[in-house]
Short mmCIF file of C-alpha atoms in Angstrom, two decimals:
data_model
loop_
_atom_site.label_atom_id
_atom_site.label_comp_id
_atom_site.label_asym_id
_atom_site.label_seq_id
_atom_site.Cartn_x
_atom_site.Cartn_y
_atom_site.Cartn_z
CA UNK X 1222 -26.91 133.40 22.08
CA UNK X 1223 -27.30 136.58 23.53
CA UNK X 1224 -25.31 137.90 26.62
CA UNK X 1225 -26.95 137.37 29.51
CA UNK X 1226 -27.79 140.56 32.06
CA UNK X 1227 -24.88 141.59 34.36
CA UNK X 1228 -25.24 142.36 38.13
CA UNK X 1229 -23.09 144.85 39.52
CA UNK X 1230 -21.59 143.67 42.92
CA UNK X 1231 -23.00 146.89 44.05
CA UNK X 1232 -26.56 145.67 42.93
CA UNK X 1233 -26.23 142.49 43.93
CA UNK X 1234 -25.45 143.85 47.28
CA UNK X 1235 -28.19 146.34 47.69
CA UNK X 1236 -30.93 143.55 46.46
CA UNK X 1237 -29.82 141.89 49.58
CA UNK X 1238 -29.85 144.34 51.71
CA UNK X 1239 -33.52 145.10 50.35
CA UNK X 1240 -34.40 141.92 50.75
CA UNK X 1241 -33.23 141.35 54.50
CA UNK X 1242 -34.67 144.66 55.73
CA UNK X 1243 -31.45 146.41 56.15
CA UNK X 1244 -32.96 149.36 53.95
CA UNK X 1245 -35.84 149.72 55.63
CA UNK X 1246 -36.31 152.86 58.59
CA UNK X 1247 -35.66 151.23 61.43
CA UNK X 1248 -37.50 153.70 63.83
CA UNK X 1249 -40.65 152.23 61.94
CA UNK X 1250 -43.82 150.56 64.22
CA UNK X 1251 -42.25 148.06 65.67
CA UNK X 1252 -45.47 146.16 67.18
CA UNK X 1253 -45.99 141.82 67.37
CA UNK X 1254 -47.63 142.40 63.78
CA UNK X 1255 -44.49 144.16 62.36
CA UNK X 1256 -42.33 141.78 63.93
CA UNK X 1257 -43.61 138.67 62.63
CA UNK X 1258 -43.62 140.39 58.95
CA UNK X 1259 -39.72 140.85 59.27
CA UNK X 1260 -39.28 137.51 60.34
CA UNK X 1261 -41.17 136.07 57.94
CA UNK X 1262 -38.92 138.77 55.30
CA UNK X 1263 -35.97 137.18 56.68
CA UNK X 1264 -37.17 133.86 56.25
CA UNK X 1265 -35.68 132.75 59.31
CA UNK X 1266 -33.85 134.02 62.85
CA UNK X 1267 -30.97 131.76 64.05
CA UNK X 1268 -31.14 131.35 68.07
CA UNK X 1269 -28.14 131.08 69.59
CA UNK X 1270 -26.72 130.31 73.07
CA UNK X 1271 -24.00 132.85 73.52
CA UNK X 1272 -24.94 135.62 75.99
CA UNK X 1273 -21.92 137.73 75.52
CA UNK X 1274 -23.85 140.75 74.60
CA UNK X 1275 -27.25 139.73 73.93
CA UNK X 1276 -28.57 136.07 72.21
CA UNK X 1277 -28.35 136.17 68.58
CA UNK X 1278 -31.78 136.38 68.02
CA UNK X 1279 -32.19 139.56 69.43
CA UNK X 1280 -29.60 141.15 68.23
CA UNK X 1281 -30.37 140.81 64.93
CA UNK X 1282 -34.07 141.80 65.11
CA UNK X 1283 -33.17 144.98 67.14
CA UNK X 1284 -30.45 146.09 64.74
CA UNK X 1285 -33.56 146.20 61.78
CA UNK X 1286 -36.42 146.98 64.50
CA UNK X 1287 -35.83 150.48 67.26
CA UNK X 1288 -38.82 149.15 69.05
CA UNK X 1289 -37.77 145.81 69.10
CA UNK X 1290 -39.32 143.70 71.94
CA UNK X 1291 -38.16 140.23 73.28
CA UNK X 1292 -41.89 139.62 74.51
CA UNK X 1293 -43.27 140.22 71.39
CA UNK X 1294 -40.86 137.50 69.96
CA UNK X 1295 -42.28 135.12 73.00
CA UNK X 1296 -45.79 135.89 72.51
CA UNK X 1297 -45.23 134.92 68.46
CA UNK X 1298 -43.49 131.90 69.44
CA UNK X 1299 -44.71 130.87 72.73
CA UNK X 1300 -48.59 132.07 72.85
CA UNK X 1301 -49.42 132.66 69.21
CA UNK X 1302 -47.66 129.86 67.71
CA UNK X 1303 -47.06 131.94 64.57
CA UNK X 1304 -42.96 130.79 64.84
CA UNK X 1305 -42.06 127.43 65.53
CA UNK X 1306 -38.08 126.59 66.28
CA UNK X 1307 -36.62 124.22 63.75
CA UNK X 1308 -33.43 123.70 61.99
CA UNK X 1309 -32.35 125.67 58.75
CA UNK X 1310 -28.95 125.89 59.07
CA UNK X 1311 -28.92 125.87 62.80
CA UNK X 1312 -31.22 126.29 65.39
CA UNK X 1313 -34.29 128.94 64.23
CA UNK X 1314 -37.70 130.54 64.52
CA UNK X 1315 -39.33 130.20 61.57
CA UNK X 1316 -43.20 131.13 60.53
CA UNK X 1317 -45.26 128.26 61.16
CA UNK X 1318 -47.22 128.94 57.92
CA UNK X 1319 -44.24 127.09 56.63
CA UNK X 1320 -44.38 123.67 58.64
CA UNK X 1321 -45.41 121.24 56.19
CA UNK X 1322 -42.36 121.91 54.52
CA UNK X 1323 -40.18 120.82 57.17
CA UNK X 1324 -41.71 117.29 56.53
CA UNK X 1325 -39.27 116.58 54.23
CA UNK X 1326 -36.21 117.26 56.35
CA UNK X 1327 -37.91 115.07 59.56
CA UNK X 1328 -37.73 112.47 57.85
CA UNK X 1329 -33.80 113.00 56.54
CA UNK X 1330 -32.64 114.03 59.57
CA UNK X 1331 -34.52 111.12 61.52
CA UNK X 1332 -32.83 108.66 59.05
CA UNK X 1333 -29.48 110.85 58.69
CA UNK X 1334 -28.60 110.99 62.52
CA UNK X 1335 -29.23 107.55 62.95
CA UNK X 1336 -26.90 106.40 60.70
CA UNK X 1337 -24.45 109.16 61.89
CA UNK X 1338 -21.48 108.84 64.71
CA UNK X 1339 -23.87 111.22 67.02
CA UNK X 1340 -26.23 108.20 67.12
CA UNK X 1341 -23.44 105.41 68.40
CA UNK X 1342 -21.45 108.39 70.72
CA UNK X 1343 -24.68 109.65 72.58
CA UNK X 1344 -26.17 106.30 73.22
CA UNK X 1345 -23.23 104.16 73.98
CA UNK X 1346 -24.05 101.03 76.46
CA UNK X 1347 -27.52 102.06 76.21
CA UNK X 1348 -30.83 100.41 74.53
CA UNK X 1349 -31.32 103.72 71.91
CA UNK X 1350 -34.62 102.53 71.09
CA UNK X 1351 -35.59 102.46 74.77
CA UNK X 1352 -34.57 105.55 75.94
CA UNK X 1353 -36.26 107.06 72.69
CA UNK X 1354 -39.03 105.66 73.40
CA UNK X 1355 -38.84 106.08 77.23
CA UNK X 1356 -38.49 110.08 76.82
CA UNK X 1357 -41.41 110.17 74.05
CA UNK X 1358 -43.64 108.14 76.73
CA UNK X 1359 -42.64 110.37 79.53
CA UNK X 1360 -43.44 113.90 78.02
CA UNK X 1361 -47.05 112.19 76.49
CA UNK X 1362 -47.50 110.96 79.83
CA UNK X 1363 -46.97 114.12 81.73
CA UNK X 1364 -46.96 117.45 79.46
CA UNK X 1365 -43.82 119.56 78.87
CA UNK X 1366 -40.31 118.58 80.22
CA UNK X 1367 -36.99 120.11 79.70
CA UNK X 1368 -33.29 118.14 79.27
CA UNK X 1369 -32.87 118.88 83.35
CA UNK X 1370 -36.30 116.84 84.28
CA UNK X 1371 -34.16 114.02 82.96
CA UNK X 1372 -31.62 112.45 85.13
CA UNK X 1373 -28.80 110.11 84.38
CA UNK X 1374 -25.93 109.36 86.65
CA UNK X 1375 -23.13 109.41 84.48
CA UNK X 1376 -22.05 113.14 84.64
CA UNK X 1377 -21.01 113.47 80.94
CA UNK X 1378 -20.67 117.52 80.62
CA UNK X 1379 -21.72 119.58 77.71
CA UNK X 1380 -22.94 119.08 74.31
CA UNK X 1381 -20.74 116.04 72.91
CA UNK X 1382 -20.95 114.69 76.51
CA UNK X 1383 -24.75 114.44 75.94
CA UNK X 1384 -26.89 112.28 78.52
CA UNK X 1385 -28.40 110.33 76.51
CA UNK X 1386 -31.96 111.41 77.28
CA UNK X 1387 -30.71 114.76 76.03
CA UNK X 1388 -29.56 113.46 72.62
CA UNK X 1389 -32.73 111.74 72.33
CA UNK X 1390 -35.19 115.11 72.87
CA UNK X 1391 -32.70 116.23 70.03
CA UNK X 1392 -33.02 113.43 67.68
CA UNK X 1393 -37.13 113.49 68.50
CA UNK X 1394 -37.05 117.43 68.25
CA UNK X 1395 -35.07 116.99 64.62
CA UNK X 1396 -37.09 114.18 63.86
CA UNK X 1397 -40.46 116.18 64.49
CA UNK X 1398 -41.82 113.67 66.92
CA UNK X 1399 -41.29 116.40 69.67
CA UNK X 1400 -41.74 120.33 69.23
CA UNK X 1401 -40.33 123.52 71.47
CA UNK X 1402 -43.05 124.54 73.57
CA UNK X 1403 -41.23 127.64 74.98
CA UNK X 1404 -38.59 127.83 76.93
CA UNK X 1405 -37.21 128.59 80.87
CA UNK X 1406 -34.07 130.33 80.85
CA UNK X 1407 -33.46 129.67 77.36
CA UNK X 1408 -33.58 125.42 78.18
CA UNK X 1409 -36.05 123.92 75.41
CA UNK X 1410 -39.45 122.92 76.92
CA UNK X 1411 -40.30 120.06 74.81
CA UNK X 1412 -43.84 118.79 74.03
CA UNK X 1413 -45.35 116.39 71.54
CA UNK X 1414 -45.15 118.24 68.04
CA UNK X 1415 -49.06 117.67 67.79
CA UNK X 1416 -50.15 119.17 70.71
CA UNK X 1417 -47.84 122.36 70.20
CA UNK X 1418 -48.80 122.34 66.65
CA UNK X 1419 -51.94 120.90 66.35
CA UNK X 1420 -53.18 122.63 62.86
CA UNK X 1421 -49.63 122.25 61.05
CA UNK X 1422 -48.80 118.82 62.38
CA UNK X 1423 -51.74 117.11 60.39
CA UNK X 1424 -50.84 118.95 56.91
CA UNK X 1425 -49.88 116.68 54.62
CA UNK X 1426 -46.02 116.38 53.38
CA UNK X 1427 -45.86 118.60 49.88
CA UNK X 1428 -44.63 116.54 47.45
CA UNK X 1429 -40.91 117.04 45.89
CA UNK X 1430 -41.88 119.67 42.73
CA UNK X 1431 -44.10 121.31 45.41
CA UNK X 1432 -41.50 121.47 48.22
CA UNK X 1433 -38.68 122.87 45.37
CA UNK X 1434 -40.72 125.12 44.54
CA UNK X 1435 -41.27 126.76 47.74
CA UNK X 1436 -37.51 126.31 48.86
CA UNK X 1437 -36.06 128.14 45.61
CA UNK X 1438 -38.85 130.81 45.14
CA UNK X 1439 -39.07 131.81 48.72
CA UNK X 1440 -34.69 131.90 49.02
CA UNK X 1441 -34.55 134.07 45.53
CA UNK X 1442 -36.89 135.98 47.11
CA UNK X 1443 -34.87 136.47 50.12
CA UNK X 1444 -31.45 136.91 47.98
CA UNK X 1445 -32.97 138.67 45.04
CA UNK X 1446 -30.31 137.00 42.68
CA UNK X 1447 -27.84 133.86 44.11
CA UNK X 1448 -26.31 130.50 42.43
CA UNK X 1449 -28.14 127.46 42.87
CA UNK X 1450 -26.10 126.13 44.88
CA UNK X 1451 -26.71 129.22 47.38
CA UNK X 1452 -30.72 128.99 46.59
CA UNK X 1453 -30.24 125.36 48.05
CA UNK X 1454 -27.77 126.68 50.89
CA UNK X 1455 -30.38 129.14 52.53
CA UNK X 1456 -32.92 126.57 53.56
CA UNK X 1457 -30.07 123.64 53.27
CA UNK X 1458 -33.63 121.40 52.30
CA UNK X 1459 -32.66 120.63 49.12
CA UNK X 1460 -30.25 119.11 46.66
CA UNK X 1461 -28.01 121.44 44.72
CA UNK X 1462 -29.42 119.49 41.48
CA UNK X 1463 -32.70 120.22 42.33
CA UNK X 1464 -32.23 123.73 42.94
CA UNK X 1465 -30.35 123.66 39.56
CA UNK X 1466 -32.91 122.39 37.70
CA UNK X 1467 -35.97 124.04 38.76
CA UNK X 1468 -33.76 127.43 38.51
CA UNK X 1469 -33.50 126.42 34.78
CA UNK X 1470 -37.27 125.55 34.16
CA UNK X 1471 -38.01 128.40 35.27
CA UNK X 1472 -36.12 130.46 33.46
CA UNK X 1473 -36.83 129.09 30.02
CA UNK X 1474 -40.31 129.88 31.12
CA UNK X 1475 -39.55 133.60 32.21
CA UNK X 1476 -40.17 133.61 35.55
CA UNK X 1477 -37.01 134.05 36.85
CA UNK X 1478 -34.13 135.27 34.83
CA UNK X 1479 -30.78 134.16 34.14
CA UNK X 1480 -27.88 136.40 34.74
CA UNK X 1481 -24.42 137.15 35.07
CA UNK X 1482 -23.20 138.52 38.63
CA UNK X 1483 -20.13 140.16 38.45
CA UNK X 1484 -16.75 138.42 38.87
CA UNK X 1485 -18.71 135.53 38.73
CA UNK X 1486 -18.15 132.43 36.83
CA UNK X 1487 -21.34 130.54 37.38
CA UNK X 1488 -24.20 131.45 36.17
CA UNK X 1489 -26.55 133.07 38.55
CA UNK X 1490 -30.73 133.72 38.43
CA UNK X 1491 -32.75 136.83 39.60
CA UNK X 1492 -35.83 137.48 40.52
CA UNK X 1493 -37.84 138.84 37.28
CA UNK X 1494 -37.85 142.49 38.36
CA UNK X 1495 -34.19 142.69 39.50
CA UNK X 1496 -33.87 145.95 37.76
CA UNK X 1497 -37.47 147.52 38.67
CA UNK X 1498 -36.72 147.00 42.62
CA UNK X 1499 -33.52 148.26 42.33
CA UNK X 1500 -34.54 151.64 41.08
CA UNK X 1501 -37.27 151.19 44.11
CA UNK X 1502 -35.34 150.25 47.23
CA UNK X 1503 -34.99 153.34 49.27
CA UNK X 1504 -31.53 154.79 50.07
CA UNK X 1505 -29.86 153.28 53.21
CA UNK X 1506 -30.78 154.82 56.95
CA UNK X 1507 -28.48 157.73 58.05
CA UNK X 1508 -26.94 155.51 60.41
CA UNK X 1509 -24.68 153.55 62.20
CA UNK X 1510 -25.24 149.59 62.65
CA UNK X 1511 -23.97 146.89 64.96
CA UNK X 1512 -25.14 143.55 63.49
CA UNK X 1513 -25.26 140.17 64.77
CA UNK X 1514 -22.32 138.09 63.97
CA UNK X 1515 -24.90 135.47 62.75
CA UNK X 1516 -27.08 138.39 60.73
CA UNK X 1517 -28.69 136.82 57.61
CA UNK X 1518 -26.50 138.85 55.30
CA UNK X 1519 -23.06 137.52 57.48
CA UNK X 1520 -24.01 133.77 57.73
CA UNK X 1521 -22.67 133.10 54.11
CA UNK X 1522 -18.72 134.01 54.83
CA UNK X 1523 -18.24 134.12 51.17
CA UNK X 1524 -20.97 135.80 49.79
CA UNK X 1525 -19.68 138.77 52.54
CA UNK X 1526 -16.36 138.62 51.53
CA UNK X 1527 -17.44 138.43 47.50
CA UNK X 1528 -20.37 141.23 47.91
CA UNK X 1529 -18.95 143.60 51.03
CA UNK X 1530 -15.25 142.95 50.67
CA UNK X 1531 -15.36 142.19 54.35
CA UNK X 1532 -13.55 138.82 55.49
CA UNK X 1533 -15.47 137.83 58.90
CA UNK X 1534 -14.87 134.71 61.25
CA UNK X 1535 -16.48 133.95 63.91
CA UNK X 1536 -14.13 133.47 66.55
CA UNK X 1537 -15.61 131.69 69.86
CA UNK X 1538 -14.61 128.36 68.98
CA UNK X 1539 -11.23 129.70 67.97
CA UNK X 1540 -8.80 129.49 70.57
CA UNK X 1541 -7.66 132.52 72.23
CA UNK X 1542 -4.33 132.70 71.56
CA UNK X 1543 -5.29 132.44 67.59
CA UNK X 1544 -8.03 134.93 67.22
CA UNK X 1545 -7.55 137.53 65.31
CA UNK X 1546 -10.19 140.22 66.73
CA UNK X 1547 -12.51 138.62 69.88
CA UNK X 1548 -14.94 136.06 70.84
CA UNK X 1549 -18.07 138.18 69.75
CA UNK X 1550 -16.96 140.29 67.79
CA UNK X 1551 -19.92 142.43 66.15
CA UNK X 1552 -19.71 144.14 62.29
CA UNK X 1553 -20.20 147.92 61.88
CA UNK X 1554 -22.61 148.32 59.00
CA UNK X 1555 -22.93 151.98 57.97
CA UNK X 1556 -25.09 152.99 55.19
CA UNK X 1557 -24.32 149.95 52.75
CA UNK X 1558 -20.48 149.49 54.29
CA UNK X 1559 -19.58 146.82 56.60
CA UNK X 1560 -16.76 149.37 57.90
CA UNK X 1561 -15.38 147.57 60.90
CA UNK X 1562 -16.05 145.31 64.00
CA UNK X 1563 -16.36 145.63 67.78
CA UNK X 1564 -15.68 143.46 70.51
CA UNK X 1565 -17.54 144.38 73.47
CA UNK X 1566 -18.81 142.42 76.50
CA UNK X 1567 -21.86 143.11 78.56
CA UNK X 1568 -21.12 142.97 82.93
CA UNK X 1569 -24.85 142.17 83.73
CA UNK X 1570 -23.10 142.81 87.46
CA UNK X 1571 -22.00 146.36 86.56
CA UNK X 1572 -24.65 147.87 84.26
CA UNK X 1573 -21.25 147.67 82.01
CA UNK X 1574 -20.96 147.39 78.26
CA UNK X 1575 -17.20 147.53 77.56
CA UNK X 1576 -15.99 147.85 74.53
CA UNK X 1577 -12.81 145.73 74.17
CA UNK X 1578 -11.39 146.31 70.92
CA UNK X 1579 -12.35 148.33 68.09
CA UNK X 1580 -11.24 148.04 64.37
CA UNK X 1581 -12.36 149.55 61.17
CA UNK X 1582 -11.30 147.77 57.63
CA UNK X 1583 -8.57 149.60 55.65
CA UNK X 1584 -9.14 152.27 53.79
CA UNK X 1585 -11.78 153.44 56.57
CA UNK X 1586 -10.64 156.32 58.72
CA UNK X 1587 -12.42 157.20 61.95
CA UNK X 1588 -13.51 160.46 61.48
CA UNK X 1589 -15.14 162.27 63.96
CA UNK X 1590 -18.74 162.11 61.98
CA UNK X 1591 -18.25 158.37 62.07
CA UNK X 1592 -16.86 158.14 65.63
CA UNK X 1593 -20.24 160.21 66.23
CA UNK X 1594 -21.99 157.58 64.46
CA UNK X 1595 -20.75 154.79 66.13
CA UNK X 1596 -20.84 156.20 70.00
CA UNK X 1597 -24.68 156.67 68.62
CA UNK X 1598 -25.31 153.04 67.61
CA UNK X 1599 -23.22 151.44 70.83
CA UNK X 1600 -25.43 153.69 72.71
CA UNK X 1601 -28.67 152.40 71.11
CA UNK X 1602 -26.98 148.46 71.66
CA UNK X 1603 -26.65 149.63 75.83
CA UNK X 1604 -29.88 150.76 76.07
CA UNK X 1605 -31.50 147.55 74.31
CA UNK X 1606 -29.37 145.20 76.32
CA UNK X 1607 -29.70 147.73 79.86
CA UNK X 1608 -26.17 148.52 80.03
CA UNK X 1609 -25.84 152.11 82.41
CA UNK X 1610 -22.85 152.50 81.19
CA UNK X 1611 -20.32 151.90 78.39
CA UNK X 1612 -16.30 151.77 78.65
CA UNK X 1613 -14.63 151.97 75.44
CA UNK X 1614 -10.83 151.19 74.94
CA UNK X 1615 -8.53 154.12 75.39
CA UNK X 1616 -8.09 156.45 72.31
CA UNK X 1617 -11.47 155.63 71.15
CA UNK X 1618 -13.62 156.84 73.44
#
């Protein structure tokens, strides 16, 4: 049997970057129409609730997009109803063109959180069914409502602590009984899934070799070369099996093709051209780059460590005392280097983006050029998030 092509790490790492649109110019047009093509590039944006700095969401499409706007990402999902918020790995907007293969997953996640501990801890000394079908009733019966339209007068907290009305918008959001309409200071709006979605709600449910099909092809796509098990990872739709086995049909028929990534035990497909859109992927922007700690290139911790050499943990659920950086702490990507982090915090009161700690990986010295660099990109990050001013720890300023 022949050997099977090798990937570089460093080729493995630039068909990523390719792929996610971290090659691309980012001073490019960055209108409604360019901004739904990169999100539909990405294949997904994770929303997220922290407001250290900026949501997630934003943060990530600004660091690939100069122009970025948050209306435009509104309009797309809110007006145009070309996104639609759904689960991939977490919370996301994802293009709606893809809805009928979410089908699939209502229907797990329906069955999976009732069976889970969520179901029994959210609706204890309740009727479940009833206040299902109470909430259901209520936002057919009167348009739109949010979690706070609900009362309940057990004061529970947040997020374990659910009211129970809340958990059940989530289970009929997950489920796809209920869609997000928009939302009013980032609280969902919920609405019945049909009237939000009234083309995509009727498509029929693609059947399993259909729905494979589109997972695996449209994550290789996204990855340009990955393990099953990380094909079935990205949309987290699928069974590692299944992405196994369609990744070997279709390589014995050619249309993808088996290889061997470097340092790598297991084997590993690529899209056909691997090698052709290598030599075509432009060279990196002359520039410094603050990404999102929940960037599409970061969100697998190991593929960052095994492809950038750059060990990354989130740290806001950590406990103070045991971090090792900062709550938000924010990667440094320069060129095709993740080259350090930053913690910095945004006082909306003060027009203040302060730069708490800064700290480059070893082997990376702060130059002046790259000092440059960096005051350049942090500058770009305070006029996106309409900081006046930024305070950066002593030494490094």
């Amino acid at each position: 049997m022949a050997a099977l092509p090798e990937v570089s790490i460093p080729q493995a790492r630039r068909l990523l970057l390719g792929a996610q649109g971290l090659l691309d110019d980012p001073a490019r047009r960055a209108g409604k129409a360019a901004l739904a093509k990169l999100i539909e590039r990405l294949g997904f944006v994770q929303v997220d609730t922290i407001n250290v700095v900026e949501r997630a969401h934003h943060l990530t499409l600004h660091s690939r997009l100069d122009g970025y706007r948050r209306e435009h990402l509104d309009a797309l999902a809110e007006r145009d109803r070309v996104l639609f918020e759904a689960f991939t790995h977490d919370a996301s907007l994802v293009p709606v063109a893809w809805y009928a293969h979410w089908k699939p997953r209502f229907r797990r996640d329906a069955a999976r959180l009732r069976a889970h501990a969520w179901w029994q801890h959210h609706f204890r000394g309740t009727d479940a069914e009833a206040v299902v079908r109470h909430v259901k009733d209520r936002i057919a019966g009167e348009g739109p409502l949010r979690s706070a339209d609900f009362e309940h007068p057990e004061k529970r907290g947040p997020w374990w602590g659910w009211k129970p009305q809340k958990a059940a918008l989530d289970y009929l959001w997950r489920s796809g009984e209920l869609a997000i309409a928009g939302r009013v200071k980032f609280q969902k709006v919920y609405d019945l899934a049909e009237r939000v979605h009234p083309e995509h709600h009727g498509l029929t449910e693609p059947d399993p070799a259909a729905h494979a099909e589109w997972a695996c092809r449209s994550a290789l796509e996204r990855l340009g070369v990955a393990t099953p098990k990380k094909l079935a990872d990205f949309w987290q739709s699928l069974e590692i099996a299944d992405a196994k086995a369609w990744c070997e049909a279709e390589a014995a028929a050619g249309r993808i093709q088996a290889v061997r990534v470097e340092g790598e035990a297991r084997p590993a497909f690529a899209v056909p051209d691997w090698e052709a859109r290598l030599r075509k992927l432009p060279e990196p922007p002359d520039r410094t780059r603050i990404l999102c700690p929940f960037d599409p290139v970061l969100r697998d911790r190991a593929r960052a460590l095994r492809l950038f050499d750059f060990d990354y943990r989130f740290e806001a659920f950590v406990p103070e005392p045991k971090r090792t950086y900062g709550y938000f702490v924010l990667p440094i990507l320069e060129g095709e280097r993740l080259v350090g982090r930053l913690d910095p915090k945004l006082h909306r009161d003060r027009g203040l983006l302060e730069v708490k700690g800064l700290w480059w990986e070893a082997g990376v010295r702060p130059t002046k050029a790259r000092m440059a660099a960096l005051r350049e990109a942090v500058a770009r990050l305070a006029a996106f998030i309409g900081a006046e001013t930024i305070q950066w720890p002593k030494g490094n300023g």
